Short mmCIF file of C-alpha atoms in Angstrom, two decimals:
data_model
loop_
_atom_site.label_atom_id
_atom_site.label_comp_id
_atom_site.label_asym_id
_atom_site.label_seq_id
_atom_site.Cartn_x
_atom_site.Cartn_y
_atom_site.Cartn_z
CA MET A 1 -68.77 153.61 -27.22
CA LYS A 2 -68.68 155.53 -23.95
CA ARG A 3 -71.66 154.95 -21.73
CA PRO A 4 -72.55 156.48 -18.36
CA ASP A 5 -71.38 154.70 -15.25
CA PRO A 6 -73.46 151.53 -14.81
CA SER A 7 -73.66 152.24 -11.09
CA ALA A 8 -75.46 155.52 -11.82
CA PRO A 9 -78.98 155.64 -10.38
CA VAL A 10 -81.40 153.78 -12.60
CA LEU A 11 -84.83 154.82 -13.67
CA ALA A 12 -87.24 155.84 -10.92
CA ARG A 13 -90.84 154.75 -11.34
CA PRO A 14 -93.26 157.69 -11.37
CA GLU A 15 -96.51 157.62 -9.41
CA LEU A 16 -98.75 155.94 -11.99
CA ASP A 17 -101.84 155.14 -9.96
CA ARG A 18 -103.67 158.22 -8.81
CA PRO A 19 -106.57 157.69 -6.40
CA VAL A 20 -109.99 157.03 -7.86
CA LEU A 21 -112.29 160.03 -7.49
CA LEU A 22 -115.43 158.80 -9.19
CA ASP A 23 -116.44 155.18 -9.59
CA VAL A 24 -119.27 154.67 -12.06
CA GLN A 25 -120.77 151.21 -11.73
CA ASP A 26 -123.08 149.76 -14.36
CA VAL A 27 -125.14 152.93 -14.72
CA THR A 28 -128.29 152.84 -16.86
CA ARG A 29 -130.75 155.64 -17.57
CA LEU A 30 -133.11 154.95 -20.45
CA TYR A 31 -136.00 157.01 -21.78
CA GLY A 32 -136.80 154.39 -24.33
CA PRO A 33 -135.02 151.58 -26.19
CA GLY A 34 -131.57 152.89 -27.18
CA LYS A 35 -132.38 156.37 -25.84
CA GLY A 36 -130.26 157.38 -22.88
CA CYS A 37 -127.27 155.48 -21.55
CA GLU A 38 -126.86 151.85 -20.65
CA ALA A 39 -124.45 149.70 -18.59
CA ILE A 40 -121.81 152.40 -18.20
CA ASP A 41 -118.77 151.43 -16.14
CA PHE A 42 -115.62 153.49 -15.61
CA ARG A 43 -113.41 155.16 -13.04
CA LEU A 44 -112.12 158.70 -13.02
CA HIS A 45 -108.75 159.21 -11.31
CA ALA A 46 -107.61 162.36 -9.55
CA GLY A 47 -106.09 164.88 -11.96
CA GLU A 48 -107.56 163.25 -15.05
CA VAL A 49 -109.52 164.83 -17.86
CA LEU A 50 -111.88 162.21 -19.25
CA GLY A 51 -113.61 162.99 -22.53
CA ILE A 52 -116.94 161.43 -23.52
CA VAL A 53 -117.37 161.62 -27.29
CA GLY A 54 -120.09 160.53 -29.66
CA GLU A 55 -122.71 161.95 -31.98
CA SER A 56 -125.91 163.64 -30.85
CA GLY A 57 -128.30 161.07 -29.47
CA SER A 58 -125.45 158.80 -28.32
CA GLY A 59 -126.46 159.30 -24.70
CA LYS A 60 -123.42 161.27 -23.61
CA SER A 61 -125.38 164.22 -22.23
CA THR A 62 -127.75 161.89 -20.34
CA LEU A 63 -124.74 160.18 -18.83
CA LEU A 64 -123.26 163.52 -17.81
CA ARG A 65 -126.52 164.51 -16.07
CA VAL A 66 -126.50 161.25 -14.13
CA LEU A 67 -122.82 161.66 -13.16
CA ALA A 68 -123.30 165.29 -12.15
CA GLY A 69 -126.11 164.45 -9.74
CA LEU A 70 -128.92 165.95 -11.78
CA GLU A 71 -130.76 162.81 -12.77
CA ALA A 72 -131.04 159.50 -10.88
CA PRO A 73 -130.12 156.39 -12.86
CA ASP A 74 -132.60 153.51 -13.35
CA ALA A 75 -129.85 151.16 -12.20
CA GLY A 76 -126.22 151.28 -11.09
CA ARG A 77 -124.26 153.49 -8.74
CA VAL A 78 -122.21 156.66 -8.96
CA VAL A 79 -119.71 156.59 -6.10
CA TYR A 80 -117.59 159.57 -5.09
CA HIS A 81 -114.37 159.02 -3.17
CA ARG A 82 -113.47 162.21 -1.38
CA PRO A 83 -109.68 162.66 -1.40
CA GLY A 84 -108.14 161.85 1.97
CA ASP A 85 -111.37 160.32 3.23
CA ALA A 86 -111.72 156.56 3.41
CA SER A 87 -115.52 156.60 3.32
CA GLU A 88 -117.38 156.67 0.01
CA THR A 89 -120.39 158.68 -1.05
CA ASP A 90 -123.04 156.92 -3.12
CA LEU A 91 -124.46 159.88 -5.02
CA TYR A 92 -128.05 158.66 -5.22
CA ALA A 93 -128.16 156.85 -1.87
CA ILE A 94 -127.62 160.07 0.07
CA GLY A 95 -130.50 162.48 0.51
CA GLU A 96 -131.36 165.32 -1.81
CA ALA A 97 -130.02 167.93 0.63
CA ARG A 98 -126.63 166.25 0.98
CA ARG A 99 -126.39 165.73 -2.75
CA ARG A 100 -127.10 169.40 -3.41
CA ALA A 101 -124.51 170.39 -0.84
CA LEU A 102 -121.94 168.16 -2.53
CA LEU A 103 -122.67 169.70 -5.93
CA ARG A 104 -122.42 173.17 -4.48
CA LEU A 105 -119.37 172.68 -2.28
CA GLU A 106 -117.11 170.14 -3.97
CA TRP A 107 -118.21 169.76 -7.58
CA GLY A 108 -118.82 172.12 -10.45
CA LEU A 109 -120.85 172.00 -13.65
CA VAL A 110 -120.19 174.05 -16.78
CA HIS A 111 -123.18 174.08 -19.12
CA GLN A 112 -122.90 174.32 -22.88
CA ASN A 113 -125.12 177.37 -22.85
CA PRO A 114 -123.75 179.93 -20.39
CA ARG A 115 -127.29 181.22 -19.84
CA ASP A 116 -128.06 177.90 -18.08
CA GLY A 117 -125.15 178.35 -15.69
CA LEU A 118 -125.29 182.09 -15.06
CA ARG A 119 -127.85 184.34 -13.46
CA MET A 120 -128.41 186.81 -16.23
CA GLY A 121 -130.16 189.42 -14.11
CA VAL A 122 -127.36 190.07 -11.62
CA SER A 123 -123.88 191.51 -12.14
CA ALA A 124 -120.82 189.53 -13.24
CA GLY A 125 -119.31 190.00 -9.77
CA ALA A 126 -122.46 188.69 -8.06
CA ASN A 127 -122.40 185.66 -10.35
CA VAL A 128 -118.88 184.81 -9.23
CA GLY A 129 -119.55 185.66 -5.58
CA GLU A 130 -122.75 183.67 -5.30
CA ARG A 131 -121.12 180.25 -4.95
CA LEU A 132 -118.71 181.68 -2.37
CA MET A 133 -121.66 183.08 -0.40
CA ALA A 134 -123.21 179.62 -0.50
CA LEU A 135 -120.05 178.47 1.25
CA GLY A 136 -120.68 181.01 3.99
CA GLN A 137 -118.52 183.93 2.89
CA ARG A 138 -120.25 187.21 3.69
CA HIS A 139 -117.51 189.83 3.61
CA TYR A 140 -118.43 192.19 0.77
CA GLY A 141 -114.88 193.38 0.11
CA GLN A 142 -113.54 189.83 -0.08
CA LEU A 143 -116.34 188.69 -2.36
CA ARG A 144 -115.68 191.61 -4.65
CA ALA A 145 -111.94 190.97 -4.64
CA ALA A 146 -112.53 187.28 -5.49
CA GLY A 147 -114.84 188.37 -8.31
CA GLN A 148 -112.20 190.66 -9.76
CA ASP A 149 -109.46 188.09 -9.31
CA TRP A 150 -111.43 185.40 -11.10
CA MET A 151 -112.51 187.72 -13.90
CA THR A 152 -108.81 188.39 -14.48
CA GLN A 153 -108.00 184.66 -14.42
CA VAL A 154 -110.51 183.99 -17.17
CA GLU A 155 -109.26 187.02 -19.11
CA LEU A 156 -112.27 189.24 -18.51
CA ASP A 157 -111.84 192.94 -17.76
CA PRO A 158 -112.29 193.25 -13.97
CA ALA A 159 -113.57 196.79 -14.50
CA ARG A 160 -116.76 195.21 -15.83
CA ILE A 161 -117.54 193.53 -12.51
CA ASP A 162 -120.80 195.47 -12.13
CA ASP A 163 -122.04 194.78 -15.67
CA ALA A 164 -124.76 192.22 -16.25
CA PRO A 165 -123.72 189.07 -18.16
CA ARG A 166 -126.25 189.83 -20.89
CA THR A 167 -124.02 192.70 -22.00
CA PHE A 168 -121.16 190.19 -22.57
CA SER A 169 -120.46 188.27 -25.78
CA GLY A 170 -121.03 184.50 -25.88
CA GLY A 171 -117.35 183.74 -25.36
CA MET A 172 -117.15 186.17 -22.43
CA GLN A 173 -120.29 184.66 -20.88
CA GLN A 174 -118.72 181.20 -21.13
CA ARG A 175 -115.57 182.42 -19.41
CA LEU A 176 -117.69 184.04 -16.69
CA GLN A 177 -119.53 180.77 -16.18
CA ILE A 178 -116.20 179.01 -15.78
CA ALA A 179 -115.06 181.63 -13.23
CA ARG A 180 -118.33 181.19 -11.34
CA THR A 181 -117.84 177.43 -11.28
CA LEU A 182 -114.16 177.38 -10.33
CA VAL A 183 -114.19 180.12 -7.67
CA THR A 184 -115.05 177.56 -5.00
CA ARG A 185 -112.09 175.38 -6.06
CA PRO A 186 -114.16 172.28 -6.89
CA ARG A 187 -112.28 168.96 -7.03
CA LEU A 188 -114.39 167.57 -9.81
CA VAL A 189 -115.84 169.52 -12.72
CA PHE A 190 -118.33 168.37 -15.33
CA MET A 191 -118.35 170.17 -18.66
CA ASP A 192 -120.98 169.80 -21.36
CA GLU A 193 -119.64 170.98 -24.74
CA PRO A 194 -117.90 173.98 -23.13
CA THR A 195 -116.73 175.35 -26.47
CA GLY A 196 -119.87 174.26 -28.34
CA GLY A 197 -121.76 177.45 -29.01
CA LEU A 198 -118.71 179.62 -29.62
CA ASP A 199 -117.08 181.07 -32.70
CA VAL A 200 -113.97 179.15 -33.73
CA SER A 201 -111.75 182.16 -33.02
CA VAL A 202 -113.04 182.27 -29.44
CA GLN A 203 -112.80 178.49 -28.95
CA ALA A 204 -109.00 178.35 -29.13
CA ARG A 205 -108.60 180.92 -26.38
CA LEU A 206 -111.08 179.08 -24.16
CA LEU A 207 -109.34 175.75 -24.81
CA ASP A 208 -105.98 177.18 -23.80
CA MET A 209 -107.54 178.71 -20.70
CA LEU A 210 -109.19 175.43 -19.70
CA ARG A 211 -105.93 173.52 -20.12
CA THR A 212 -104.07 176.02 -17.97
CA LEU A 213 -106.74 175.97 -15.25
CA VAL A 214 -106.85 172.18 -15.19
CA ARG A 215 -103.08 172.11 -14.70
CA GLN A 216 -102.86 174.92 -12.14
CA LEU A 217 -105.80 173.84 -9.99
CA GLY A 218 -105.21 170.10 -10.37
CA LEU A 219 -108.80 169.67 -11.52
CA SER A 220 -110.39 166.37 -12.43
CA VAL A 221 -112.80 166.80 -15.30
CA VAL A 222 -115.47 164.86 -17.13
CA LEU A 223 -115.88 166.55 -20.49
CA VAL A 224 -118.66 165.81 -22.96
CA THR A 225 -117.93 166.89 -26.52
CA HIS A 226 -118.77 165.88 -30.06
CA ASP A 227 -115.64 167.70 -31.29
CA LEU A 228 -112.72 165.28 -31.61
CA ALA A 229 -110.21 168.11 -32.00
CA VAL A 230 -111.33 169.54 -28.65
CA ALA A 231 -111.11 166.07 -27.13
CA ARG A 232 -107.55 165.61 -28.48
CA LEU A 233 -106.35 168.84 -26.92
CA LEU A 234 -108.11 168.58 -23.54
CA ALA A 235 -108.75 164.96 -22.64
CA HIS A 236 -106.23 162.40 -21.39
CA ARG A 237 -108.63 159.51 -21.93
CA LEU A 238 -111.76 159.01 -24.00
CA LEU A 239 -114.96 157.02 -23.86
CA VAL A 240 -116.66 156.63 -27.22
CA MET A 241 -120.45 156.33 -26.99
CA ARG A 242 -122.92 155.03 -29.49
CA ARG A 243 -126.62 154.30 -28.96
CA GLY A 244 -126.30 154.66 -25.21
CA ARG A 245 -123.33 152.38 -24.76
CA VAL A 246 -119.56 152.80 -24.52
CA VAL A 247 -118.12 151.08 -27.59
CA GLU A 248 -114.47 151.92 -26.98
CA ALA A 249 -112.35 153.41 -24.20
CA GLY A 250 -108.67 154.26 -24.02
CA LEU A 251 -105.89 156.80 -24.18
CA THR A 252 -107.04 159.77 -26.30
CA ASP A 253 -104.20 159.48 -28.82
CA GLN A 254 -104.84 155.77 -29.24
CA ILE A 255 -108.59 156.18 -29.76
CA LEU A 256 -107.95 158.84 -32.42
CA ASP A 257 -104.85 157.30 -34.10
CA ASP A 258 -105.57 153.57 -33.80
CA PRO A 259 -109.31 153.17 -33.24
CA GLN A 260 -110.36 149.55 -32.83
CA HIS A 261 -114.14 149.60 -33.01
CA ALA A 262 -115.84 149.96 -36.39
CA TYR A 263 -117.89 152.92 -35.15
CA THR A 264 -114.85 154.77 -33.76
CA GLN A 265 -113.04 154.23 -37.06
CA LEU A 266 -116.00 155.73 -38.89
CA LEU A 267 -116.19 158.65 -36.46
CA VAL A 268 -112.47 159.44 -36.71
CA SER A 269 -112.31 159.06 -40.48
CA SER A 270 -115.32 161.35 -40.97
CA VAL A 271 -113.64 164.41 -39.47
CA LEU A 272 -112.81 167.13 -41.96
CA THR A 273 -109.34 168.60 -41.66
CA PRO A 274 -108.88 171.99 -43.28
CA MET B 1 -75.93 146.86 -17.90
CA THR B 2 -79.71 146.69 -17.44
CA PRO B 3 -81.66 147.96 -20.43
CA ILE B 4 -84.22 150.72 -19.86
CA LEU B 5 -86.52 149.27 -22.50
CA THR B 6 -87.05 145.77 -23.86
CA VAL B 7 -89.32 144.82 -26.73
CA GLU B 8 -90.06 141.14 -27.32
CA ARG B 9 -91.63 139.68 -30.43
CA LEU B 10 -93.78 142.73 -31.08
CA GLY B 11 -96.41 142.41 -33.78
CA LYS B 12 -98.89 144.93 -35.15
CA GLY B 13 -101.78 144.87 -37.53
CA PHE B 14 -104.70 147.06 -38.45
CA VAL B 15 -108.25 145.94 -39.18
CA LEU B 16 -110.07 148.42 -41.42
CA HIS B 17 -113.76 148.00 -40.68
CA GLY B 18 -114.69 150.57 -43.32
CA GLN B 19 -112.99 148.35 -45.94
CA GLY B 20 -114.93 145.20 -45.20
CA GLY B 21 -112.68 144.19 -42.32
CA LEU B 22 -109.49 144.30 -44.37
CA ALA B 23 -106.64 143.14 -42.13
CA LEU B 24 -103.20 144.66 -42.60
CA SER B 25 -100.30 143.11 -40.80
CA VAL B 26 -97.46 145.62 -40.64
CA MET B 27 -94.96 144.22 -38.16
CA ARG B 28 -94.08 140.92 -36.59
CA ASP B 29 -91.57 139.41 -34.20
CA LEU B 30 -89.72 142.64 -33.54
CA SER B 31 -87.39 142.49 -30.54
CA LEU B 32 -84.95 145.08 -29.24
CA GLU B 33 -83.14 146.30 -26.16
CA LEU B 34 -82.31 149.90 -25.40
CA HIS B 35 -79.82 151.02 -22.76
CA PRO B 36 -79.39 154.31 -20.94
CA GLY B 37 -77.15 156.71 -22.83
CA GLU B 38 -77.54 154.99 -26.18
CA CYS B 39 -79.15 156.08 -29.42
CA LEU B 40 -80.61 153.27 -31.49
CA VAL B 41 -81.54 154.30 -35.02
CA LEU B 42 -84.31 152.53 -36.93
CA ALA B 43 -83.32 151.86 -40.50
CA GLY B 44 -85.13 150.79 -43.63
CA PRO B 45 -87.15 152.31 -46.47
CA SER B 46 -90.27 154.36 -45.74
CA GLY B 47 -93.42 152.38 -45.11
CA ILE B 48 -91.55 149.69 -43.26
CA GLY B 49 -92.98 150.56 -39.86
CA LYS B 50 -90.41 152.82 -38.25
CA SER B 51 -92.96 155.43 -37.17
CA THR B 52 -95.38 152.64 -36.27
CA LEU B 53 -92.90 151.30 -33.73
CA LEU B 54 -92.43 154.73 -32.14
CA LYS B 55 -96.20 155.21 -31.99
CA ILE B 56 -96.67 151.87 -30.26
CA LEU B 57 -93.98 152.76 -27.72
CA TYR B 58 -95.70 156.10 -27.04
CA GLY B 59 -99.15 154.54 -26.67
CA ASN B 60 -100.69 156.07 -29.80
CA TYR B 61 -100.98 152.62 -31.36
CA LEU B 62 -101.95 149.47 -29.51
CA ALA B 63 -99.47 146.62 -29.69
CA GLY B 64 -100.94 143.57 -31.40
CA GLU B 65 -98.68 140.89 -30.00
CA GLY B 66 -95.61 140.65 -27.86
CA HIS B 67 -94.30 142.52 -24.85
CA ILE B 68 -92.90 145.96 -24.18
CA ARG B 69 -91.31 146.60 -20.80
CA LEU B 70 -89.75 149.59 -19.11
CA HIS B 71 -87.22 148.70 -16.44
CA PHE B 72 -87.46 150.81 -13.32
CA SER B 73 -85.22 150.60 -10.28
CA ASP B 74 -87.99 148.70 -8.48
CA GLY B 75 -88.79 146.32 -11.33
CA PRO B 76 -90.26 146.15 -14.82
CA LEU B 77 -93.48 147.75 -16.04
CA SER B 78 -95.38 146.19 -18.92
CA LEU B 79 -96.53 148.85 -21.39
CA THR B 80 -98.61 146.33 -23.30
CA GLU B 81 -100.76 145.85 -20.20
CA LEU B 82 -100.66 149.42 -18.91
CA PRO B 83 -104.11 150.83 -18.09
CA ALA B 84 -104.93 153.94 -20.15
CA HIS B 85 -105.05 156.22 -17.13
CA ALA B 86 -101.37 155.55 -16.32
CA TRP B 87 -100.01 156.78 -19.66
CA HIS B 88 -100.42 160.42 -18.74
CA ALA B 89 -97.90 160.25 -15.87
CA LEU B 90 -95.59 158.01 -17.88
CA ARG B 91 -95.47 160.49 -20.74
CA ARG B 92 -95.02 163.40 -18.38
CA ASP B 93 -92.08 161.87 -16.51
CA VAL B 94 -90.51 159.04 -18.50
CA ILE B 95 -91.19 158.86 -22.26
CA GLY B 96 -90.75 161.92 -24.46
CA TYR B 97 -91.60 162.14 -28.14
CA VAL B 98 -90.54 164.48 -30.90
CA SER B 99 -93.01 164.00 -33.73
CA GLN B 100 -92.66 165.34 -37.25
CA PHE B 101 -95.63 167.61 -36.80
CA LEU B 102 -96.60 170.02 -34.11
CA ARG B 103 -100.06 169.61 -32.59
CA VAL B 104 -100.89 172.37 -30.15
CA VAL B 105 -103.72 174.64 -29.11
CA PRO B 106 -104.00 177.48 -31.61
CA ARG B 107 -103.09 180.92 -30.29
CA VAL B 108 -100.63 179.65 -27.69
CA SER B 109 -97.18 181.20 -28.09
CA ALA B 110 -94.14 179.18 -29.16
CA ARG B 111 -92.50 179.93 -25.81
CA GLU B 112 -95.45 178.49 -23.87
CA VAL B 113 -95.63 175.45 -26.15
CA VAL B 114 -92.01 174.70 -25.21
CA MET B 115 -92.52 175.44 -21.48
CA GLU B 116 -95.52 173.15 -21.16
CA PRO B 117 -93.78 169.81 -20.41
CA LEU B 118 -92.05 171.46 -17.44
CA LEU B 119 -95.19 173.23 -16.24
CA ALA B 120 -97.04 169.90 -16.38
CA ARG B 121 -94.63 168.65 -13.71
CA GLY B 122 -95.32 171.66 -11.56
CA ALA B 123 -92.04 173.44 -12.37
CA ASP B 124 -91.60 177.10 -11.56
CA ALA B 125 -92.88 179.20 -14.48
CA ALA B 126 -89.96 181.65 -14.46
CA GLU B 127 -87.44 178.82 -14.56
CA ALA B 128 -89.36 177.01 -17.30
CA ARG B 129 -89.39 180.20 -19.30
CA VAL B 130 -85.64 180.67 -19.04
CA ARG B 131 -85.02 177.10 -20.15
CA ALA B 132 -87.49 177.37 -23.03
CA GLU B 133 -85.87 180.58 -24.26
CA THR B 134 -82.39 179.09 -23.96
CA LEU B 135 -83.41 176.15 -26.15
CA LEU B 136 -85.23 178.31 -28.71
CA ALA B 137 -82.16 180.55 -28.92
CA ARG B 138 -79.86 177.57 -29.39
CA LEU B 139 -82.10 176.35 -32.19
CA ASN B 140 -81.82 179.79 -33.82
CA LEU B 141 -85.51 180.58 -33.69
CA PRO B 142 -85.67 184.37 -34.03
CA GLU B 143 -86.66 186.02 -30.76
CA ARG B 144 -89.48 187.97 -32.40
CA LEU B 145 -91.27 184.64 -33.00
CA TRP B 146 -91.18 183.43 -29.41
CA SER B 147 -94.37 185.18 -28.34
CA LEU B 148 -96.26 184.18 -31.50
CA PRO B 149 -98.30 181.00 -31.93
CA PRO B 150 -96.37 178.57 -34.15
CA GLY B 151 -99.38 177.83 -36.38
CA THR B 152 -98.18 180.28 -39.02
CA PHE B 153 -94.47 179.39 -38.81
CA SER B 154 -92.60 177.66 -41.64
CA GLY B 155 -92.09 173.90 -41.46
CA GLY B 156 -88.52 174.28 -40.22
CA GLU B 157 -89.50 176.81 -37.56
CA GLN B 158 -92.33 174.60 -36.32
CA GLN B 159 -89.97 171.67 -36.17
CA ARG B 160 -87.53 173.61 -34.03
CA VAL B 161 -90.34 174.50 -31.60
CA ASN B 162 -91.20 170.81 -31.55
CA ILE B 163 -87.61 169.80 -30.85
CA ALA B 164 -87.29 172.33 -28.02
CA ARG B 165 -90.54 170.99 -26.54
CA GLY B 166 -89.28 167.43 -26.84
CA PHE B 167 -85.87 168.04 -25.27
CA ILE B 168 -86.81 170.48 -22.50
CA GLY B 169 -88.30 167.76 -20.30
CA GLU B 170 -85.10 165.65 -20.29
CA HIS B 171 -87.15 162.44 -20.28
CA PRO B 172 -85.07 159.30 -19.63
CA LEU B 173 -86.47 157.74 -22.82
CA LEU B 174 -86.85 159.85 -25.93
CA LEU B 175 -88.49 158.84 -29.22
CA LEU B 176 -87.36 160.90 -32.21
CA ASP B 177 -89.39 160.75 -35.42
CA GLU B 178 -87.27 162.53 -38.05
CA PRO B 179 -86.45 165.55 -35.90
CA THR B 180 -84.11 166.96 -38.55
CA ALA B 181 -86.28 166.43 -41.64
CA SER B 182 -86.87 170.09 -42.54
CA LEU B 183 -83.82 171.71 -40.95
CA ASP B 184 -80.82 173.38 -42.55
CA ALA B 185 -77.26 172.20 -41.84
CA ALA B 186 -76.65 174.63 -38.97
CA ASN B 187 -79.79 173.56 -37.12
CA ARG B 188 -79.18 169.89 -37.84
CA ALA B 189 -75.86 170.36 -36.08
CA VAL B 190 -77.65 171.85 -33.05
CA VAL B 191 -79.95 168.80 -32.90
CA VAL B 192 -76.92 166.50 -33.08
CA GLU B 193 -75.44 168.42 -30.15
CA LEU B 194 -78.67 168.10 -28.16
CA ILE B 195 -78.69 164.36 -28.78
CA HIS B 196 -75.07 164.05 -27.64
CA GLU B 197 -75.84 166.01 -24.48
CA ALA B 198 -78.86 163.82 -23.80
CA LYS B 199 -76.72 160.71 -24.19
CA ALA B 200 -74.23 162.11 -21.70
CA ARG B 201 -77.11 162.53 -19.23
CA GLY B 202 -78.00 158.87 -19.72
CA THR B 203 -81.04 159.41 -21.93
CA ALA B 204 -81.95 156.39 -24.03
CA MET B 205 -83.10 157.33 -27.53
CA LEU B 206 -84.83 155.53 -30.33
CA GLY B 207 -84.86 157.53 -33.53
CA ILE B 208 -85.65 157.78 -37.21
CA PHE B 209 -83.23 159.89 -39.24
CA HIS B 210 -83.34 160.01 -43.01
CA ASP B 211 -80.35 162.30 -43.19
CA GLU B 212 -77.37 159.98 -43.46
CA ASP B 213 -74.89 162.44 -42.05
CA VAL B 214 -77.00 162.98 -38.90
CA ARG B 215 -77.51 159.25 -38.56
CA GLU B 216 -73.77 158.61 -38.69
CA ARG B 217 -73.14 161.19 -36.02
CA VAL B 218 -75.77 160.11 -33.48
CA ALA B 219 -76.31 156.37 -33.93
CA ASP B 220 -74.67 153.91 -31.55
CA ARG B 221 -76.41 151.05 -33.31
CA LEU B 222 -78.70 150.59 -36.30
CA LEU B 223 -81.78 148.40 -36.24
CA PRO B 224 -82.82 147.44 -39.79
CA LEU B 225 -86.56 146.78 -39.78
CA GLU B 226 -86.79 144.80 -43.05
CA SER B 227 -86.69 141.45 -41.28
CA PHE B 228 -89.64 142.34 -39.07
CA MET B 229 -91.93 143.39 -41.84
CA ALA B 230 -94.98 141.23 -42.21
CA PRO B 231 -96.09 140.07 -45.67
CA SER B 232 -97.69 143.32 -46.69
CA LEU B 233 -101.27 144.02 -47.62
CA ALA B 234 -102.54 140.53 -47.05
CA PRO B 235 -106.33 140.74 -47.18
CA SER B 236 -107.78 138.26 -44.76
CA ALA B 237 -111.15 137.40 -43.33
CA GLN B 238 -109.38 136.44 -40.12
CA PRO B 239 -109.28 139.19 -37.53
CA ILE B 240 -105.82 139.97 -36.24
CA SER B 241 -105.40 138.81 -32.67
CA ARG B 242 -104.68 141.59 -30.24
CA GLY B 243 -103.32 141.86 -26.74
CA LEU B 244 -102.44 138.18 -26.59
CA PRO B 245 -98.93 137.13 -25.72
CA HIS B 246 -97.27 134.58 -27.92
CA ALA B 247 -98.23 131.09 -26.91
#
């Protein structure tokens, strides 16, 4: 059998270890026994989409609030490693003002309910421009152009830049919230059930859009969802939570195809497939 | 010549917690070597663990016992000890997989489904598009279908989209799980051609082919799996050990 020349270049090793962006160390935030999250430990690498799955009450939303800087943990540390910067930022050791600046300038948060992430009283364009203004941009024409550009990127009609978000459908509002969050090019984005409140027909379009944006912008994402199908399509890795703790962690396909923990097996086998 | 992939004494079992901890051992002591430019075909009746092996090599299943190593120019990499976060880059650049079924985001066009592995590496979109269309044309997928999402396609059409998506990335290691199962003779011949071209590039392939004619035409070697099958369906109170090398 003819084989290629043995002296041909052999297999090159790809870059497998991306830098750590977020280092979560033994984080606990409890409201009561088993309510909240407990002893959570993981690292998020640059360019990764990490899904946190579990049923309601599993503590995944509490964990997301702690990670996103909205709620201090009872114990443990959330450490941010800024790319290209050797120093580390301990999210809850820095002052409130610095933390807020970090959330505004380098991170983004997409709420499940777009009304929590948007300002409903001002125009779509102002919603997109607001985070840019917080970064110091004042030029009206540029803000407006960025608004139109981002509305196009999330497949909204840029002609509706002066319309208030309340005149948009739920799916359109969610896309506007995503535009508002991503306009500042955050490195790290937290998403809480981003497709949760939407009709199934709208979900698919949003999923595709999120995948494309993650790829094009090189985003790192922590995604909370109870929907395993959404997790399969968006997340590279999964953490499975139950009663405040992580019961299993691994590659998304492995968690869903070869779950090891009894609870994950139950969760995966309970999904209805049409 | 140095193999690209070595598997040593691989074993696999499943513990079904919903069935009272029923332990199923499905594979044991499987060893193989795969070289660049060769196509090794897994043989044996269905249920013997052919797909299981491919799924372990692609990270979908955890290995129970044994070692799997990829051999890079700068040394080996153990897949059995690979942290989960490293699989993404490995799948993007090194290990490709053509599964029997297509799993994609609904409403994404067939063309984009095929382009995606190249886009994931940061390839130019126009170039990725040309290559995707070339492959779809070679696989005789009618042009009017290219801009439609494959969800509503026939089984054979979906499989051709899947094959195009699997081959476009020209991964050095390609896992093929019955890529010709629902294809007609003309399209089976195209797949055979694609496999021959991949071999000429030095791609190492591990495949399952039920079609005897295709198997004859692509296989450099056959690996019968019967001898690696564990005594099947042995209920046991003992948990199956995982992640431990053979003592």
